[in-house]
PDB file of C-alpha atoms and ligand atoms in Angstrom:
ATOM      1  CA  MET P  29     -26.977 -17.643 106.578  1.00  0.00           C
ATOM      2  CA  ALA P  30     -23.716 -17.517 104.910  1.00  0.00           C
ATOM      3  CA  SER P  31     -20.827 -17.759 107.318  1.00  0.00           C
ATOM      4  CA  TYR P  32     -17.883 -15.176 107.727  1.00  0.00           C
ATOM      5  CA  LEU P  33     -15.605 -17.525 105.939  1.00  0.00           C
ATOM      6  CA  ASP P  34     -17.976 -17.942 103.448  1.00  0.00           C
ATOM      7  CA  THR P  35     -18.490 -14.747 102.321  1.00  0.00           C
ATOM      8  CA  ALA P  36     -14.815 -13.725 103.153  1.00  0.00           C
ATOM      9  CA  VAL P  37     -13.894 -16.080 100.109  1.00  0.00           C
ATOM     10  CA  GLU P  38     -16.858 -15.509  98.603  1.00  0.00           C
ATOM     11  CA  ILE P  39     -15.050 -12.017  98.405  1.00  0.00           C
ATOM     12  CA  ALA P  40     -11.419 -13.129  97.383  1.00  0.00           C
ATOM     13  CA  ARG P  41     -12.182 -14.531  94.577  1.00  0.00           C
ATOM     14  CA  GLU P  42     -13.500 -12.183  93.910  1.00  0.00           C
ATOM     15  CA  ALA P  43     -10.973  -9.570  93.867  1.00  0.00           C
ATOM     16  CA  GLY P  44      -8.788 -12.299  93.370  1.00  0.00           C
ATOM     17  CA  ALA P  45      -9.793 -13.064  89.167  1.00  0.00           C
ATOM     18  CA  LEU P  46      -9.621  -8.756  89.461  1.00  0.00           C
ATOM     19  CA  VAL P  47      -5.945  -8.491  90.475  1.00  0.00           C
ATOM     20  CA  ALA P  48      -4.828 -11.936  88.051  1.00  0.00           C
ATOM     21  CA  ASP P  49      -6.711 -10.250  85.531  1.00  0.00           C
ATOM     22  CA  PHE P  50      -4.120  -7.414  86.538  1.00  0.00           C
ATOM     23  CA  PHE P  51      -1.520  -9.473  86.212  1.00  0.00           C
ATOM     24  CA  ALA P  52      -2.383 -10.602  82.556  1.00  0.00           C
ATOM     25  CA  ARG P  53      -1.992  -7.666  80.910  1.00  0.00           C
ATOM     26  CA  GLY P  54       0.483  -6.628  83.078  1.00  0.00           C
ATOM     27  CA  ILE P  55       0.528  -2.853  84.188  1.00  0.00           C
ATOM     28  CA  PRO P  56       2.663  -0.149  85.431  1.00  0.00           C
ATOM     29  CA  PHE P  57       3.586   0.183  89.400  1.00  0.00           C
ATOM     30  CA  GLU P  58       4.294   3.357  90.782  1.00  0.00           C
ATOM     31  CA  LEU P  59       7.256   3.569  94.616  1.00  0.00           C
ATOM     32  CA  LYS P  60       5.055   4.577  97.615  1.00  0.00           C
ATOM     33  CA  GLY P  61       9.083   3.948  98.941  1.00  0.00           C
ATOM     34  CA  GLU P  62      12.002   3.755  97.812  1.00  0.00           C
ATOM     35  CA  TYR P  63      11.715  -0.735  97.070  1.00  0.00           C
ATOM     36  CA  ASP P  64       8.286  -0.668  98.309  1.00  0.00           C
ATOM     37  CA  LEU P  65       6.106  -1.087  94.953  1.00  0.00           C
ATOM     38  CA  VAL P  66       2.424   0.400  94.231  1.00  0.00           C
ATOM     39  CA  THR P  67       0.096  -0.775  91.619  1.00  0.00           C
ATOM     40  CA  GLU P  68      -3.889   0.447  90.140  1.00  0.00           C
ATOM     41  CA  ALA P  69      -4.075  -3.374  91.571  1.00  0.00           C
ATOM     42  CA  ASP P  70      -3.450  -3.436  94.776  1.00  0.00           C
ATOM     43  CA  ARG P  71      -6.221   0.397  95.274  1.00  0.00           C
ATOM     44  CA  ALA P  72      -8.621  -1.647  92.728  1.00  0.00           C
ATOM     45  CA  SER P  73      -8.908  -4.934  94.844  1.00  0.00           C
ATOM     46  CA  GLU P  74      -9.721  -2.842  97.876  1.00  0.00           C
ATOM     47  CA  ARG P  75     -11.760  -1.055  97.292  1.00  0.00           C
ATOM     48  CA  LEU P  76     -13.070  -3.754  95.595  1.00  0.00           C
ATOM     49  CA  ILE P  77     -12.711  -6.572  99.426  1.00  0.00           C
ATOM     50  CA  VAL P  78     -13.299  -2.455 101.320  1.00  0.00           C
ATOM     51  CA  GLU P  79     -16.794  -2.187  99.594  1.00  0.00           C
ATOM     52  CA  ARG P  80     -18.284  -5.830  99.810  1.00  0.00           C
ATOM     53  CA  LEU P  81     -17.507  -5.707 103.587  1.00  0.00           C
ATOM     54  CA  THR P  82     -18.775  -2.993 104.750  1.00  0.00           C
ATOM     55  CA  ARG P  83     -22.377  -3.956 102.601  1.00  0.00           C
ATOM     56  CA  HIS P  84     -22.581  -7.410 104.315  1.00  0.00           C
ATOM     57  CA  PHE P  85     -20.601  -5.676 108.026  1.00  0.00           C
ATOM     58  CA  PRO P  86     -21.521  -2.676 107.908  1.00  0.00           C
ATOM     59  CA  THR P  87     -20.374  -2.153 111.797  1.00  0.00           C
ATOM     60  CA  HIS P  88     -17.426  -4.009 111.326  1.00  0.00           C
ATOM     61  CA  ALA P  89     -14.198  -1.855 111.761  1.00  0.00           C
ATOM     62  CA  ILE P  90     -11.221  -2.176 108.545  1.00  0.00           C
ATOM     63  CA  VAL P  91      -8.086  -2.578 108.555  1.00  0.00           C
ATOM     64  CA  ALA P  92      -6.308  -2.248 104.666  1.00  0.00           C
ATOM     65  CA  GLU P  93      -2.995  -2.454 103.765  1.00  0.00           C
ATOM     66  CA  GLU P  94      -3.604   0.663 101.247  1.00  0.00           C
ATOM     67  CA  GLY P  95      -5.416   3.213 103.499  1.00  0.00           C
ATOM     68  CA  GLY P  96      -9.279   2.281 102.914  1.00  0.00           C
ATOM     69  CA  GLY P  97     -10.800   0.553 106.029  1.00  0.00           C
ATOM     70  CA  HIS P  98     -12.344   2.607 108.661  1.00  0.00           C
ATOM     71  CA  GLU P  99     -12.052   1.678 112.807  1.00  0.00           C
ATOM     72  CA  SER P 100     -15.854   1.119 114.397  1.00  0.00           C
ATOM     73  CA  ALA P 101     -16.236  -0.300 118.322  1.00  0.00           C
ATOM     74  CA  SER P 102     -18.393  -2.841 117.717  1.00  0.00           C
ATOM     75  CA  GLY P 103     -15.483  -4.958 118.753  1.00  0.00           C
ATOM     76  CA  TYR P 104     -15.348  -6.736 115.465  1.00  0.00           C
ATOM     77  CA  THR P 105     -12.181  -6.613 112.620  1.00  0.00           C
ATOM     78  CA  TRP P 106     -11.237  -7.463 109.200  1.00  0.00           C
ATOM     79  CA  TYR P 107      -7.667  -7.506 108.556  1.00  0.00           C
ATOM     80  CA  VAL P 108      -7.011  -7.039 104.715  1.00  0.00           C
ATOM     81  CA  ASP P 109      -3.833  -7.386 102.399  1.00  0.00           C
ATOM     82  CA  PRO P 110      -6.041  -6.884  98.289  1.00  0.00           C
ATOM     83  CA  LEU P 111      -2.758  -8.334  97.069  1.00  0.00           C
ATOM     84  CA  ASP P 112       0.343  -9.520  98.760  1.00  0.00           C
ATOM     85  CA  GLY P 113       3.771 -10.101  97.163  1.00  0.00           C
ATOM     86  CA  THR P 114       3.708  -6.475  94.829  1.00  0.00           C
ATOM     87  CA  THR P 115       7.259  -6.574  94.063  1.00  0.00           C
ATOM     88  CA  ASN P 116       5.696  -9.944  92.930  1.00  0.00           C
ATOM     89  CA  PHE P 117       3.516  -9.326  90.184  1.00  0.00           C
ATOM     90  CA  ALA P 118       4.881  -6.033  89.042  1.00  0.00           C
ATOM     91  CA  HIS P 119       7.814  -8.158  88.025  1.00  0.00           C
ATOM     92  CA  GLY P 120       5.613 -10.883  86.688  1.00  0.00           C
ATOM     93  CA  PHE P 121       6.503 -13.841  89.090  1.00  0.00           C
ATOM     94  CA  PRO P 122       3.524 -15.701  89.393  1.00  0.00           C
ATOM     95  CA  CYS P 123       3.158 -15.574  93.448  1.00  0.00           C
ATOM     96  CA  PHE P 124       0.975 -13.754  95.248  1.00  0.00           C
ATOM     97  CA  ASN P 125      -3.270 -13.563  96.823  1.00  0.00           C
ATOM     98  CA  VAL P 126      -5.220 -12.054  97.843  1.00  0.00           C
ATOM     99  CA  THR P 127      -5.631 -11.882 101.597  1.00  0.00           C
ATOM    100  CA  LEU P 128      -7.970 -11.693 104.997  1.00  0.00           C
ATOM    101  CA  ALA P 129      -8.912 -12.472 108.246  1.00  0.00           C
ATOM    102  CA  LEU P 130     -11.426 -11.744 111.072  1.00  0.00           C
ATOM    103  CA  GLU P 131     -10.642 -10.648 114.594  1.00  0.00           C
ATOM    104  CA  GLN P 132     -13.641 -10.675 116.653  1.00  0.00           C
ATOM    105  CA  GLN P 133     -13.016  -9.319 120.216  1.00  0.00           C
ATOM    106  CA  GLY P 134      -8.781  -9.416 119.516  1.00  0.00           C
ATOM    107  CA  GLU P 135      -9.314 -13.494 118.774  1.00  0.00           C
ATOM    108  CA  LEU P 136      -8.888 -14.225 115.220  1.00  0.00           C
ATOM    109  CA  THR P 137     -11.645 -16.392 114.146  1.00  0.00           C
ATOM    110  CA  ALA P 138     -11.466 -16.351 110.439  1.00  0.00           C
ATOM    111  CA  GLY P 139      -9.484 -16.259 107.659  1.00  0.00           C
ATOM    112  CA  VAL P 140      -8.736 -16.713 104.038  1.00  0.00           C
ATOM    113  CA  ILE P 141      -5.904 -16.669 101.361  1.00  0.00           C
ATOM    114  CA  TYR P 142      -6.478 -17.021  97.864  1.00  0.00           C
ATOM    115  CA  ASP P 143      -3.571 -17.286  94.849  1.00  0.00           C
ATOM    116  CA  PRO P 144      -6.071 -16.524  92.468  1.00  0.00           C
ATOM    117  CA  ILE P 145      -2.817 -17.956  89.303  1.00  0.00           C
ATOM    118  CA  HIS P 146      -3.277 -21.445  90.631  1.00  0.00           C
ATOM    119  CA  LYS P 147      -6.728 -21.564  92.067  1.00  0.00           C
ATOM    120  CA  GLU P 148      -5.927 -21.911  95.450  1.00  0.00           C
ATOM    121  CA  MET P 149      -8.091 -21.330  98.280  1.00  0.00           C
ATOM    122  CA  TYR P 150      -6.742 -21.844 101.543  1.00  0.00           C
ATOM    123  CA  THR P 151      -9.143 -21.411 104.707  1.00  0.00           C
ATOM    124  CA  ALA P 152      -9.260 -21.377 108.444  1.00  0.00           C
ATOM    125  CA  GLU P 153     -12.205 -21.445 111.657  1.00  0.00           C
ATOM    126  CA  ARG P 154     -10.699 -21.043 114.934  1.00  0.00           C
ATOM    127  CA  GLY P 155     -12.647 -24.701 115.751  1.00  0.00           C
ATOM    128  CA  ALA P 156     -13.066 -25.680 112.605  1.00  0.00           C
ATOM    129  CA  GLY P 157      -9.941 -27.061 111.707  1.00  0.00           C
ATOM    130  CA  ALA P 158      -7.781 -25.772 107.916  1.00  0.00           C
ATOM    131  CA  TYR P 159      -8.762 -26.323 104.731  1.00  0.00           C
ATOM    132  CA  LEU P 160      -7.290 -25.646 101.154  1.00  0.00           C
ATOM    133  CA  ASN P 161     -10.543 -25.474  98.350  1.00  0.00           C
ATOM    134  CA  GLY P 162     -12.236 -27.764 101.042  1.00  0.00           C
ATOM    135  CA  LYS P 163      -9.520 -30.076 101.568  1.00  0.00           C
ATOM    136  CA  ARG P 164      -8.450 -30.668 105.193  1.00  0.00           C
ATOM    137  CA  ILE P 165      -4.628 -29.750 105.178  1.00  0.00           C
ATOM    138  CA  HIS P 166      -1.647 -30.519 108.023  1.00  0.00           C
ATOM    139  CA  VAL P 167       1.431 -29.286 109.057  1.00  0.00           C
ATOM    140  CA  SER P 168       3.758 -31.380 108.098  1.00  0.00           C
ATOM    141  CA  LYS P 169       5.953 -34.057 110.533  1.00  0.00           C
ATOM    142  CA  VAL P 170       9.435 -33.157 110.307  1.00  0.00           C
ATOM    143  CA  ALA P 171      10.613 -33.784 113.559  1.00  0.00           C
ATOM    144  CA  LYS P 172      14.574 -32.199 113.325  1.00  0.00           C
ATOM    145  CA  LEU P 173      15.254 -28.682 112.095  1.00  0.00           C
ATOM    146  CA  ALA P 174      18.245 -30.612 109.751  1.00  0.00           C
ATOM    147  CA  ASN P 175      15.715 -32.313 107.358  1.00  0.00           C
ATOM    148  CA  ALA P 176      13.187 -29.970 107.520  1.00  0.00           C
ATOM    149  CA  LEU P 177      12.916 -26.469 103.941  1.00  0.00           C
ATOM    150  CA  VAL P 178      11.696 -23.562 105.974  1.00  0.00           C
ATOM    151  CA  ALA P 179      10.700 -20.199 104.340  1.00  0.00           C
ATOM    152  CA  THR P 180      11.518 -16.047 105.128  1.00  0.00           C
ATOM    153  CA  GLY P 181      11.050 -13.042 103.884  1.00  0.00           C
ATOM    154  CA  PHE P 182      13.050  -9.117 103.704  1.00  0.00           C
ATOM    155  CA  PRO P 183      10.721  -5.676 104.627  1.00  0.00           C
ATOM    156  CA  SER P 184      11.105  -3.220 101.412  1.00  0.00           C
ATOM    157  CA  ARG P 185      10.840  -0.782 103.646  1.00  0.00           C
ATOM    158  CA  LYS P 186      13.813   0.479 105.509  1.00  0.00           C
ATOM    159  CA  ARG P 187      15.452  -2.706 104.644  1.00  0.00           C
ATOM    160  CA  HIS P 188      19.098  -1.670 105.220  1.00  0.00           C
ATOM    161  CA  LEU P 189      18.100  -1.932 108.737  1.00  0.00           C
ATOM    162  CA  SER P 190      16.829  -5.446 108.623  1.00  0.00           C
ATOM    163  CA  ILE P 191      19.095  -7.782 110.829  1.00  0.00           C
ATOM    164  CA  ASN P 192      17.525 -11.320 109.267  1.00  0.00           C
ATOM    165  CA  ILE P 193      20.204 -11.875 107.113  1.00  0.00           C
ATOM    166  CA  HIS P 194      21.825 -13.257 109.691  1.00  0.00           C
ATOM    167  CA  PHE P 195      19.325 -15.724 110.516  1.00  0.00           C
ATOM    168  CA  TYR P 196      18.586 -17.301 107.134  1.00  0.00           C
ATOM    169  CA  TYR P 197      22.014 -18.082 107.269  1.00  0.00           C
ATOM    170  CA  GLN P 198      22.416 -19.669 109.871  1.00  0.00           C
ATOM    171  CA  VAL P 199      19.575 -21.414 109.369  1.00  0.00           C
ATOM    172  CA  GLY P 200      20.570 -21.957 105.816  1.00  0.00           C
ATOM    173  CA  MET P 201      23.543 -23.328 107.403  1.00  0.00           C
ATOM    174  CA  LEU P 202      21.126 -25.952 109.587  1.00  0.00           C
ATOM    175  CA  THR P 203      18.841 -26.868 107.479  1.00  0.00           C
ATOM    176  CA  HIS P 204      17.846 -28.020 104.224  1.00  0.00           C
ATOM    177  CA  GLY P 205      17.182 -24.561 102.886  1.00  0.00           C
ATOM    178  CA  VAL P 206      15.031 -21.513 103.490  1.00  0.00           C
ATOM    179  CA  ARG P 207      13.245 -20.377 100.863  1.00  0.00           C
ATOM    180  CA  ARG P 208      12.031 -16.531  99.937  1.00  0.00           C
ATOM    181  CA  CYS P 209       9.223 -16.161  97.949  1.00  0.00           C
ATOM    182  CA  GLY P 210       7.741 -13.042  97.947  1.00  0.00           C
ATOM    183  CA  SER P 211       4.727 -13.123  99.983  1.00  0.00           C
ATOM    184  CA  ALA P 212       4.146 -14.170 104.043  1.00  0.00           C
ATOM    185  CA  ALA P 213       0.538 -15.467 103.267  1.00  0.00           C
ATOM    186  CA  ILE P 214       1.750 -17.483 100.951  1.00  0.00           C
ATOM    187  CA  ASP P 215       4.695 -18.812 103.172  1.00  0.00           C
ATOM    188  CA  LEU P 216       2.543 -18.992 105.976  1.00  0.00           C
ATOM    189  CA  ALA P 217      -0.078 -20.976 103.827  1.00  0.00           C
ATOM    190  CA  PHE P 218       2.196 -23.678 103.199  1.00  0.00           C
ATOM    191  CA  VAL P 219       3.618 -24.222 106.143  1.00  0.00           C
ATOM    192  CA  ALA P 220      -0.387 -24.820 107.107  1.00  0.00           C
ATOM    193  CA  CYS P 221      -0.132 -27.599 104.426  1.00  0.00           C
ATOM    194  CA  GLY P 222       3.476 -28.665 105.213  1.00  0.00           C
ATOM    195  CA  ARG P 223       4.797 -28.271 101.820  1.00  0.00           C
ATOM    196  CA  MET P 224       7.373 -26.032 104.312  1.00  0.00           C
ATOM    197  CA  ASP P 225       7.900 -26.564 107.864  1.00  0.00           C
ATOM    198  CA  ALA P 226       8.657 -23.560 109.121  1.00  0.00           C
ATOM    199  CA  PHE P 227       7.966 -19.690 108.529  1.00  0.00           C
ATOM    200  CA  TRP P 228       9.544 -15.967 110.257  1.00  0.00           C
ATOM    201  CA  GLU P 229      10.155 -12.607 109.232  1.00  0.00           C
ATOM    202  CA  PHE P 230      11.127  -9.865 110.684  1.00  0.00           C
ATOM    203  CA  GLY P 231       8.888  -6.734 110.854  1.00  0.00           C
ATOM    204  CA  LEU P 232       4.881  -7.655 109.134  1.00  0.00           C
ATOM    205  CA  ASN P 233       2.237  -6.522 109.560  1.00  0.00           C
ATOM    206  CA  PRO P 234      -1.161  -7.653 110.902  1.00  0.00           C
ATOM    207  CA  TRP P 235      -2.845  -8.013 107.765  1.00  0.00           C
ATOM    208  CA  ASP P 236       0.206 -10.316 106.216  1.00  0.00           C
ATOM    209  CA  MET P 237       0.036 -12.254 108.804  1.00  0.00           C
ATOM    210  CA  ALA P 238      -3.694 -12.757 110.792  1.00  0.00           C
ATOM    211  CA  ALA P 239      -5.215 -15.045 107.789  1.00  0.00           C
ATOM    212  CA  GLY P 240      -2.250 -17.147 107.652  1.00  0.00           C
ATOM    213  CA  ARG P 241      -1.803 -17.419 111.709  1.00  0.00           C
ATOM    214  CA  LEU P 242      -4.887 -19.230 112.138  1.00  0.00           C
ATOM    215  CA  LEU P 243      -4.465 -21.222 108.620  1.00  0.00           C
ATOM    216  CA  VAL P 244      -1.030 -22.165 110.371  1.00  0.00           C
ATOM    217  CA  ALA P 245      -2.768 -23.233 114.351  1.00  0.00           C
ATOM    218  CA  GLU P 246      -5.815 -24.513 112.706  1.00  0.00           C
ATOM    219  CA  ALA P 247      -3.210 -26.543 111.061  1.00  0.00           C
ATOM    220  CA  GLY P 248      -1.555 -27.974 114.210  1.00  0.00           C
ATOM    221  CA  GLY P 249       1.230 -25.367 113.409  1.00  0.00           C
ATOM    222  CA  LYS P 250       2.464 -23.386 116.906  1.00  0.00           C
ATOM    223  CA  PHE P 251       3.117 -19.347 116.479  1.00  0.00           C
ATOM    224  CA  SER P 252       5.281 -16.959 118.748  1.00  0.00           C
ATOM    225  CA  GLY P 253       7.294 -14.142 118.708  1.00  0.00           C
ATOM    226  CA  MET P 254      11.524 -14.723 118.092  1.00  0.00           C
ATOM    227  CA  HIS P 255      12.193 -15.210 121.918  1.00  0.00           C
ATOM    228  CA  GLY P 256       8.768 -17.669 122.441  1.00  0.00           C
ATOM    229  CA  GLU P 257       7.256 -14.849 124.125  1.00  0.00           C
ATOM    230  CA  ALA P 258       3.101 -15.668 123.519  1.00  0.00           C
ATOM    231  CA  HIS P 259       2.850 -13.573 119.375  1.00  0.00           C
ATOM    232  CA  GLN P 260       1.402  -9.436 119.062  1.00  0.00           C
ATOM    233  CA  LEU P 261      -0.157  -9.681 115.391  1.00  0.00           C
ATOM    234  CA  ARG P 262      -0.557  -5.428 116.125  1.00  0.00           C
ATOM    235  CA  GLY P 263       3.515  -6.539 117.086  1.00  0.00           C
ATOM    236  CA  PRO P 264       5.957  -6.713 113.696  1.00  0.00           C
ATOM    237  CA  ASP P 265       8.021 -10.375 113.980  1.00  0.00           C
ATOM    238  CA  LEU P 266       6.292 -13.727 113.650  1.00  0.00           C
ATOM    239  CA  LEU P 267       7.453 -17.170 114.230  1.00  0.00           C
ATOM    240  CA  VAL P 268       5.738 -20.595 113.262  1.00  0.00           C
ATOM    241  CA  ASP P 269       6.802 -23.726 112.471  1.00  0.00           C
ATOM    242  CA  ASN P 270       5.289 -27.451 112.179  1.00  0.00           C
ATOM    243  CA  GLY P 271       5.351 -27.424 116.587  1.00  0.00           C
ATOM    244  CA  LEU P 272       7.835 -30.791 116.118  1.00  0.00           C
ATOM    245  CA  ILE P 273      10.591 -27.971 115.664  1.00  0.00           C
ATOM    246  CA  HIS P 274      10.488 -24.783 117.311  1.00  0.00           C
ATOM    247  CA  GLU P 275      12.471 -24.396 120.074  1.00  0.00           C
ATOM    248  CA  GLU P 276      15.171 -25.697 117.830  1.00  0.00           C
ATOM    249  CA  ILE P 277      14.588 -22.690 115.999  1.00  0.00           C
ATOM    250  CA  LEU P 278      14.560 -20.301 119.410  1.00  0.00           C
ATOM    251  CA  GLU P 279      17.045 -21.707 120.237  1.00  0.00           C
ATOM    252  CA  ILE P 280      19.441 -20.966 117.129  1.00  0.00           C
ATOM    253  CA  PHE P 281      17.994 -17.112 117.202  1.00  0.00           C
ATOM    254  CA  ALA P 282      18.352 -17.099 120.922  1.00  0.00           C
ATOM    255  CA  GLU P 283      22.659 -17.905 119.562  1.00  0.00           C
ATOM    256  CA  VAL P 284      21.868 -14.975 116.840  1.00  0.00           C
ATOM    257  CA  PHE P 285      20.512 -12.341 119.239  1.00  0.00           C
ATOM    258  CA  GLU P 286      23.304 -12.670 121.092  1.00  0.00           C
ATOM    259  CA  GLY P 287      26.101 -12.768 118.355  1.00  0.00           C
ATOM    260  CA  LYS P 288      26.814 -16.430 118.120  1.00  0.00           C
ATOM    261  CA  TYR P 289      26.919 -18.075 115.052  1.00  0.00           C
ATOM    262  CA  ARG P 290      27.603 -21.199 115.095  1.00  0.00           C
ATOM    263  CA  VAL P 291      28.118 -21.439 111.550  1.00  0.00           C
ATOM    264  CA  PRO P 292      30.198 -18.695 110.186  1.00  0.00           C
ATOM    265  CA  MET P 293      30.697 -16.952 107.425  1.00  0.00           C
ATOM    266  CA  ALA P 294      32.332 -18.185 104.378  1.00  0.00           C
ATOM    267  CA  LYS P 295      35.272 -14.594 103.888  1.00  0.00           C
ATOM    268  CA  ILE P 296      35.784 -13.662 100.895  1.00  0.00           C
TER     269      ILE P 296
HETATM  270  C1  IPD D   1       4.916  -8.281 101.284  1.00  0.00           C
HETATM  271  C2  IPD D   1       5.776  -9.567 101.640  1.00  0.00           C
HETATM  272  C3  IPD D   1       6.313 -10.017 101.569  1.00  0.00           C
HETATM  273  C4  IPD D   1       7.420  -9.440 102.789  1.00  0.00           C
HETATM  274  C5  IPD D   1       7.220  -8.872 102.966  1.00  0.00           C
HETATM  275  C6  IPD D   1       5.973  -8.148 103.145  1.00  0.00           C
HETATM  276  P1  IPD D   1       3.144  -6.911 100.123  1.00  0.00           P
HETATM  277  O1  IPD D   1       3.709  -7.988 101.221  1.00  0.00           O
HETATM  278  O2  IPD D   1       4.400 -10.249 102.546  1.00  0.00           O
HETATM  279  O3  IPD D   1       6.820 -11.263 101.244  1.00  0.00           O
HETATM  280  O4  IPD D   1       8.476 -10.530 102.260  1.00  0.00           O
HETATM  281  O5  IPD D   1       7.506  -7.711 104.360  1.00  0.00           O
HETATM  282  O6  IPD D   1       5.055  -6.421 103.115  1.00  0.00           O
HETATM  283  O7  IPD D   1       3.394  -5.962 100.740  1.00  0.00           O
HETATM  284  O8  IPD D   1       3.066  -7.172  98.850  1.00  0.00           O
HETATM  285  O9  IPD D   1       1.858  -6.695 100.751  1.00  0.00           O
HETATM  286 CA1   CA D   2       1.093  -8.032 102.670  1.00  0.00          CA
HETATM  287 CA1   CA D   3       0.083  -6.403 100.274  1.00  0.00          CA
END
């Protein structure tokens, strides 16, 4: 019998091919909010994923970004982002993915992130490690923040309220740099496979981070809230890294929360 992960991989591959086909054709976008884009690819991918999941697991709940999911009291919940990185997608910038993850009785147990342009399939099962295209992956061994390459993201909804630029500046000044690729799931996958050493973002949704958080944990990394507290999947914020630089990042974050800047911003 196929495992939950096998089924999720099969569905992500199918949805990824669909999304890649829309990408090749180039399609218009609509606005959900002032700067919050959505496309027919988001909706078609979600319809496909929800249909397949419901067929395989009729009793499971589905929480999907575009609202196509349904509730259930089974204790099994799938988190679905049918197209993570929609703004990139809509601009022809090839950095997006399809991601889904399963939570069983409050515990993430399986997760998939599929980038159909680069044909990269990231998978993780609780207690069984993390993989990229079937090969085991691990977080980096960078032990000092000063030698780290890190990533962050900014919300498209109510972006004028985001405090992240303060964190971005400080961490940017104290590392090799901060990348902002526009896809939270890819950022998380990159930490899991060691291409990046850390990632944080304020204002995420569970479908953005469920699979990626499991992937990072199974690749040997660490995750928490922005003050070092236990992470809540249904909360908005997430910090992940290779585990070796976690405390250093939290120290900087604590300073920024208090309004203390180690590196003052340049005067204009
Ligand atoms: C967004 C992307 C982006 C992140 C935003 C997410 P979407 O997801 O992951 O990188 O900064 O917070 O909402 O809307 O493209 O699925
Ligand atoms: Ca997303
Ligand atoms: Ca999305």
